[in-house]
Amino acid sequence: MVVAEILLVMAGHSSSIFINSVNNASPPTVAPAFADLLHPGEIESLRSLSRIAWRYTRIKNAKRSLCAPNNEGQISKYLSALYATLNTILKTEYEELVIETEARIIKRDDAFVASGSFVPLSSLLAAFAEWDAPFAAIQALLDRISTSYDGTAPSGGQPPNWPPGKLIDLLLDYAGSGVGKIASIMSRPTQTKDTHYTPTLYPPASRFKLVNQLYMSERHW
């Protein structure tokens, strides 16, 4: 039952195992009544899992700010392209991992089910730990994008102002610097079927998945 709840949490749902912070500003903490039944190592594993799930949910919900219409009712095609690519990564990789993990536990995979009878929290953490650093980096990127390119906060419900060139430069900076391993996500090569693609306009763009998506968006809108 507890494992099923944790997997639901990893998929973005709430659970009585954790207590949410005010305004969800920080990762949920382990409920005291439940923590009393665990040893420190298990509590730490739950905290780490909670942090990964919290960042996943925040990234998933970024659409509300990235794709909000401005006062003219227009939506930034560049920020929308960024969110669409992030969402694809979440769906095809992270969310598939949640489903795969559940399936392996049901099948009593030796990697998860110790002695064929119980699932150690450390095994769950090992499955999801690879997303800790990338999610932290993506969250940092989204926090930066939540303000306009010049550092000013949007006003009156307006979305942040990010011209395509500034946004591409920011993504290239993150990818090139290796901040929080975000480069491992953005540096995956993307094939393009656009026969009119001119690499000299943005030489590095074809090497970065997110940047390439923005570049192609700029060409076709």
C-alpha positions as YAML, in Angstrom:
chain: A
units: angstrom
residues:
- id: 1
  name: MET
  ca: [0.00, 0.00, 0.00]
- id: 2
  name: VAL
  ca: [2.80, 2.41, 0.94]
- id: 3
  name: VAL
  ca: [4.75, 1.61, -2.24]
- id: 4
  name: ALA
  ca: [1.64, 2.24, -4.35]
- id: 5
  name: GLU
  ca: [1.18, 5.64, -2.67]
- id: 6
  name: ILE
  ca: [4.79, 6.58, -3.23]
- id: 7
  name: LEU
  ca: [4.50, 5.73, -6.92]
- id: 8
  name: LEU
  ca: [1.40, 7.93, -7.10]
- id: 9
  name: VAL
  ca: [3.42, 10.72, -5.50]
- id: 10
  name: MET
  ca: [6.17, 10.23, -8.10]
- id: 11
  name: ALA
  ca: [3.48, 10.60, -10.77]
- id: 12
  name: GLY
  ca: [2.43, 13.97, -9.33]
- id: 13
  name: HIS
  ca: [-0.35, 13.05, -6.89]
- id: 14
  name: SER
  ca: [-0.64, 13.97, -3.22]
- id: 15
  name: SER
  ca: [-0.47, 11.51, -0.32]
- id: 16
  name: SER
  ca: [-1.02, 11.45, 3.42]
- id: 17
  name: ILE
  ca: [2.55, 10.20, 3.74]
- id: 18
  name: PHE
  ca: [3.77, 13.75, 3.12]
- id: 19
  name: ILE
  ca: [2.81, 17.18, 4.39]
- id: 20
  name: ASN
  ca: [2.87, 19.97, 1.81]
- id: 21
  name: SER
  ca: [4.60, 23.23, 2.57]
- id: 22
  name: VAL
  ca: [2.81, 26.59, 2.53]
- id: 23
  name: ASN
  ca: [2.00, 27.49, -1.10]
- id: 24
  name: ASN
  ca: [4.00, 24.40, -2.10]
- id: 25
  name: ALA
  ca: [7.13, 26.56, -1.97]
- id: 26
  name: SER
  ca: [9.38, 23.70, -0.88]
- id: 27
  name: PRO
  ca: [9.30, 19.90, -1.09]
- id: 28
  name: PRO
  ca: [6.76, 18.12, 1.15]
- id: 29
  name: THR
  ca: [8.03, 16.67, 4.41]
- id: 30
  name: VAL
  ca: [7.38, 13.19, 5.78]
- id: 31
  name: ALA
  ca: [4.30, 13.17, 8.05]
- id: 32
  name: PRO
  ca: [5.38, 12.76, 11.71]
- id: 33
  name: ALA
  ca: [2.96, 9.89, 12.31]
- id: 34
  name: PHE
  ca: [4.55, 7.97, 9.45]
- id: 35
  name: ALA
  ca: [8.13, 9.04, 10.22]
- id: 36
  name: ASP
  ca: [7.85, 7.51, 13.69]
- id: 37
  name: LEU
  ca: [7.61, 4.08, 12.04]
- id: 38
  name: LEU
  ca: [10.79, 4.47, 9.99]
- id: 39
  name: HIS
  ca: [14.48, 4.53, 10.66]
- id: 40
  name: PRO
  ca: [16.57, 7.58, 9.59]
- id: 41
  name: GLY
  ca: [17.75, 6.00, 6.34]
- id: 42
  name: GLU
  ca: [14.18, 5.35, 5.20]
- id: 43
  name: ILE
  ca: [13.14, 8.88, 6.13]
- id: 44
  name: GLU
  ca: [15.99, 10.30, 4.06]
- id: 45
  name: SER
  ca: [14.99, 8.13, 1.10]
- id: 46
  name: LEU
  ca: [11.42, 9.43, 1.34]
- id: 47
  name: ARG
  ca: [12.67, 13.01, 1.51]
- id: 48
  name: SER
  ca: [14.72, 12.50, -1.63]
- id: 49
  name: LEU
  ca: [11.81, 10.89, -3.47]
- id: 50
  name: SER
  ca: [9.54, 13.71, -2.33]
- id: 51
  name: ARG
  ca: [11.97, 16.30, -3.66]
- id: 52
  name: ILE
  ca: [12.13, 14.64, -7.08]
- id: 53
  name: ALA
  ca: [8.33, 14.38, -7.27]
- id: 54
  name: TRP
  ca: [7.90, 18.00, -6.14]
- id: 55
  name: ARG
  ca: [10.25, 19.28, -8.86]
- id: 56
  name: TYR
  ca: [8.51, 17.12, -11.45]
- id: 57
  name: THR
  ca: [5.15, 18.64, -10.51]
- id: 58
  name: ARG
  ca: [6.52, 22.19, -10.65]
- id: 59
  name: ILE
  ca: [8.02, 21.59, -14.08]
- id: 60
  name: LYS
  ca: [4.77, 20.01, -15.26]
- id: 61
  name: ASN
  ca: [2.80, 23.02, -14.02]
- id: 62
  name: ALA
  ca: [5.13, 25.52, -15.69]
- id: 63
  name: LYS
  ca: [2.69, 25.75, -18.59]
- id: 64
  name: ARG
  ca: [0.52, 28.12, -16.53]
- id: 65
  name: SER
  ca: [3.21, 30.79, -16.62]
- id: 66
  name: LEU
  ca: [5.15, 29.93, -19.78]
- id: 67
  name: CYS
  ca: [2.08, 29.65, -21.98]
- id: 68
  name: ALA
  ca: [-0.06, 32.39, -20.45]
- id: 69
  name: PRO
  ca: [-1.48, 34.87, -22.98]
- id: 70
  name: ASN
  ca: [-0.39, 38.50, -22.82]
- id: 71
  name: ASN
  ca: [-2.76, 41.46, -22.70]
- id: 72
  name: GLU
  ca: [-3.36, 41.09, -26.43]
- id: 73
  name: GLY
  ca: [-4.36, 37.45, -25.97]
- id: 74
  name: GLN
  ca: [-1.22, 36.17, -27.68]
- id: 75
  name: ILE
  ca: [0.89, 33.26, -26.41]
- id: 76
  name: SER
  ca: [4.66, 33.21, -26.85]
- id: 77
  name: LYS
  ca: [5.40, 30.57, -29.45]
- id: 78
  name: TYR
  ca: [8.96, 30.30, -28.18]
- id: 79
  name: LEU
  ca: [8.06, 29.65, -24.55]
- id: 80
  name: SER
  ca: [5.32, 27.29, -25.75]
- id: 81
  name: ALA
  ca: [7.89, 25.39, -27.83]
- id: 82
  name: LEU
  ca: [10.16, 25.18, -24.79]
- id: 83
  name: TYR
  ca: [7.36, 23.78, -22.62]
- id: 84
  name: ALA
  ca: [6.25, 21.35, -25.32]
- id: 85
  name: THR
  ca: [9.76, 19.91, -25.54]
- id: 86
  name: LEU
  ca: [10.12, 19.66, -21.77]
- id: 87
  name: ASN
  ca: [6.72, 17.98, -21.57]
- id: 88
  name: THR
  ca: [7.75, 15.45, -24.21]
- id: 89
  name: ILE
  ca: [10.85, 14.58, -22.20]
- id: 90
  name: LEU
  ca: [8.73, 14.13, -19.07]
- id: 91
  name: LYS
  ca: [6.20, 11.92, -20.84]
- id: 92
  name: THR
  ca: [8.57, 9.72, -22.81]
- id: 93
  name: GLU
  ca: [11.23, 9.29, -20.14]
- id: 94
  name: TYR
  ca: [10.26, 10.16, -16.57]
- id: 95
  name: GLU
  ca: [6.60, 9.13, -16.68]
- id: 96
  name: GLU
  ca: [7.56, 5.96, -18.51]
- id: 97
  name: LEU
  ca: [9.98, 5.25, -15.68]
- id: 98
  name: VAL
  ca: [7.13, 5.48, -13.16]
- id: 99
  name: ILE
  ca: [5.07, 3.01, -15.19]
- id: 100
  name: GLU
  ca: [8.02, 0.69, -15.73]
- id: 101
  name: THR
  ca: [8.90, 0.73, -12.03]
- id: 102
  name: GLU
  ca: [5.35, -0.18, -11.05]
- id: 103
  name: ALA
  ca: [5.33, -3.04, -13.57]
- id: 104
  name: ARG
  ca: [8.64, -4.43, -12.32]
- id: 105
  name: ILE
  ca: [7.43, -4.34, -8.71]
- id: 106
  name: ILE
  ca: [4.21, -6.14, -9.64]
- id: 107
  name: LYS
  ca: [6.30, -8.80, -11.37]
- id: 108
  name: ARG
  ca: [8.48, -9.05, -8.24]
- id: 109
  name: ASP
  ca: [11.63, -8.03, -10.04]
- id: 110
  name: ASP
  ca: [14.64, -8.93, -7.89]
- id: 111
  name: ALA
  ca: [16.00, -5.39, -8.33]
- id: 112
  name: PHE
  ca: [13.04, -4.04, -6.34]
- id: 113
  name: VAL
  ca: [11.46, -6.77, -4.27]
- id: 114
  name: ALA
  ca: [13.87, -7.94, -1.58]
- id: 115
  name: SER
  ca: [13.54, -11.68, -0.86]
- id: 116
  name: GLY
  ca: [10.40, -11.56, -2.98]
- id: 117
  name: SER
  ca: [8.40, -10.04, -0.14]
- id: 118
  name: PHE
  ca: [8.98, -6.31, 0.37]
- id: 119
  name: VAL
  ca: [10.25, -3.25, -1.52]
- id: 120
  name: PRO
  ca: [13.04, -1.31, 0.21]
- id: 121
  name: LEU
  ca: [12.71, 2.47, -0.12]
- id: 122
  name: SER
  ca: [16.36, 2.56, -1.14]
- id: 123
  name: SER
  ca: [15.45, 0.51, -4.25]
- id: 124
  name: LEU
  ca: [12.77, 3.03, -5.22]
- id: 125
  name: LEU
  ca: [15.20, 5.91, -4.70]
- id: 126
  name: ALA
  ca: [17.82, 4.18, -6.82]
- id: 127
  name: ALA
  ca: [15.31, 3.99, -9.68]
- id: 128
  name: PHE
  ca: [14.46, 7.70, -9.60]
- id: 129
  name: ALA
  ca: [17.74, 9.25, -8.37]
- id: 130
  name: GLU
  ca: [18.95, 9.85, -11.93]
- id: 131
  name: TRP
  ca: [16.27, 12.58, -12.26]
- id: 132
  name: ASP
  ca: [17.28, 14.52, -9.17]
- id: 133
  name: ALA
  ca: [20.01, 16.65, -10.75]
- id: 134
  name: PRO
  ca: [18.29, 17.18, -14.14]
- id: 135
  name: PHE
  ca: [15.04, 18.25, -12.46]
- id: 136
  name: ALA
  ca: [16.96, 20.64, -10.21]
- id: 137
  name: ALA
  ca: [18.63, 22.19, -13.26]
- id: 138
  name: ILE
  ca: [15.39, 22.46, -15.24]
- id: 139
  name: GLN
  ca: [13.68, 24.04, -12.25]
- id: 140
  name: ALA
  ca: [16.50, 26.58, -11.97]
- id: 141
  name: LEU
  ca: [16.11, 27.33, -15.68]
- id: 142
  name: LEU
  ca: [12.36, 27.82, -15.33]
- id: 143
  name: ASP
  ca: [12.87, 30.05, -12.29]
- id: 144
  name: ARG
  ca: [15.14, 32.23, -14.41]
- id: 145
  name: ILE
  ca: [12.65, 32.29, -17.27]
- id: 146
  name: SER
  ca: [9.84, 33.27, -14.87]
- id: 147
  name: THR
  ca: [11.30, 36.78, -14.99]
- id: 148
  name: SER
  ca: [11.87, 38.59, -18.27]
- id: 149
  name: TYR
  ca: [15.21, 38.49, -20.07]
- id: 150
  name: ASP
  ca: [16.22, 41.82, -18.52]
- id: 151
  name: GLY
  ca: [15.51, 40.57, -15.00]
- id: 152
  name: THR
  ca: [12.25, 42.46, -14.51]
- id: 153
  name: ALA
  ca: [9.22, 40.68, -13.09]
- id: 154
  name: PRO
  ca: [6.14, 40.46, -15.33]
- id: 155
  name: SER
  ca: [3.30, 42.73, -14.26]
- id: 156
  name: GLY
  ca: [-0.46, 42.68, -14.64]
- id: 157
  name: GLY
  ca: [-0.66, 38.97, -15.36]
- id: 158
  name: GLN
  ca: [1.65, 39.29, -18.34]
- id: 159
  name: PRO
  ca: [3.95, 36.35, -19.20]
- id: 160
  name: PRO
  ca: [7.72, 36.97, -19.02]
- id: 161
  name: ASN
  ca: [9.25, 38.65, -22.07]
- id: 162
  name: TRP
  ca: [11.79, 36.42, -23.81]
- id: 163
  name: PRO
  ca: [12.73, 37.26, -27.42]
- id: 164
  name: PRO
  ca: [13.84, 34.12, -29.28]
- id: 165
  name: GLY
  ca: [17.49, 35.14, -29.48]
- id: 166
  name: LYS
  ca: [17.72, 35.80, -25.75]
- id: 167
  name: LEU
  ca: [15.97, 32.53, -24.92]
- id: 168
  name: ILE
  ca: [18.22, 30.51, -27.24]
- id: 169
  name: ASP
  ca: [21.30, 32.18, -25.73]
- id: 170
  name: LEU
  ca: [20.09, 31.28, -22.23]
- id: 171
  name: LEU
  ca: [19.51, 27.64, -23.18]
- id: 172
  name: LEU
  ca: [22.92, 27.42, -24.83]
- id: 173
  name: ASP
  ca: [24.52, 28.88, -21.71]
- id: 174
  name: TYR
  ca: [22.87, 26.24, -19.53]
- id: 175
  name: ALA
  ca: [23.71, 23.44, -21.94]
- id: 176
  name: GLY
  ca: [27.30, 24.54, -22.37]
- id: 177
  name: SER
  ca: [27.96, 25.15, -18.70]
- id: 178
  name: GLY
  ca: [26.72, 21.72, -17.58]
- id: 179
  name: VAL
  ca: [24.68, 23.30, -14.79]
- id: 180
  name: GLY
  ca: [23.02, 20.49, -12.86]
- id: 181
  name: LYS
  ca: [23.55, 18.14, -15.83]
- id: 182
  name: ILE
  ca: [20.92, 19.93, -17.89]
- id: 183
  name: ALA
  ca: [23.34, 19.48, -20.78]
- id: 184
  name: SER
  ca: [22.59, 15.77, -20.65]
- id: 185
  name: ILE
  ca: [19.02, 16.55, -21.69]
- id: 186
  name: MET
  ca: [19.60, 19.39, -24.14]
- id: 187
  name: SER
  ca: [22.59, 17.90, -25.90]
- id: 188
  name: ARG
  ca: [20.73, 14.94, -27.38]
- id: 189
  name: PRO
  ca: [20.84, 15.31, -31.15]
- id: 190
  name: THR
  ca: [17.56, 16.04, -32.88]
- id: 191
  name: GLN
  ca: [16.90, 15.14, -36.49]
- id: 192
  name: THR
  ca: [15.25, 17.78, -38.63]
- id: 193
  name: LYS
  ca: [13.32, 17.17, -41.84]
- id: 194
  name: ASP
  ca: [13.48, 20.83, -42.84]
- id: 195
  name: THR
  ca: [15.39, 20.84, -46.15]
- id: 196
  name: HIS
  ca: [15.75, 24.62, -45.89]
- id: 197
  name: TYR
  ca: [17.49, 24.46, -42.53]
- id: 198
  name: THR
  ca: [20.47, 26.85, -42.52]
- id: 199
  name: PRO
  ca: [22.87, 25.95, -39.71]
- id: 200
  name: THR
  ca: [24.92, 29.12, -40.16]
- id: 201
  name: LEU
  ca: [22.13, 31.18, -38.58]
- id: 202
  name: TYR
  ca: [22.42, 29.39, -35.22]
- id: 203
  name: PRO
  ca: [25.44, 27.07, -35.52]
- id: 204
  name: PRO
  ca: [25.01, 25.22, -32.20]
- id: 205
  name: ALA
  ca: [21.23, 24.85, -32.47]
- id: 206
  name: SER
  ca: [21.18, 21.47, -34.18]
- id: 207
  name: ARG
  ca: [23.11, 19.95, -31.26]
- id: 208
  name: PHE
  ca: [20.59, 20.83, -28.59]
- id: 209
  name: LYS
  ca: [17.12, 19.35, -28.39]
- id: 210
  name: LEU
  ca: [15.39, 22.29, -26.68]
- id: 211
  name: VAL
  ca: [17.23, 24.94, -28.68]
- id: 212
  name: ASN
  ca: [16.55, 23.15, -31.97]
- id: 213
  name: GLN
  ca: [12.84, 23.03, -31.15]
- id: 214
  name: LEU
  ca: [12.82, 26.80, -30.60]
- id: 215
  name: TYR
  ca: [14.75, 27.41, -33.80]
- id: 216
  name: MET
  ca: [12.36, 25.32, -35.88]
- id: 217
  name: SER
  ca: [9.42, 27.06, -34.19]
- id: 218
  name: GLU
  ca: [10.80, 30.42, -35.22]
- id: 219
  name: ARG
  ca: [11.08, 29.27, -38.84]
- id: 220
  name: HIS
  ca: [7.62, 27.78, -39.19]
- id: 221
  name: TRP
  ca: [5.35, 30.17, -37.24]
...
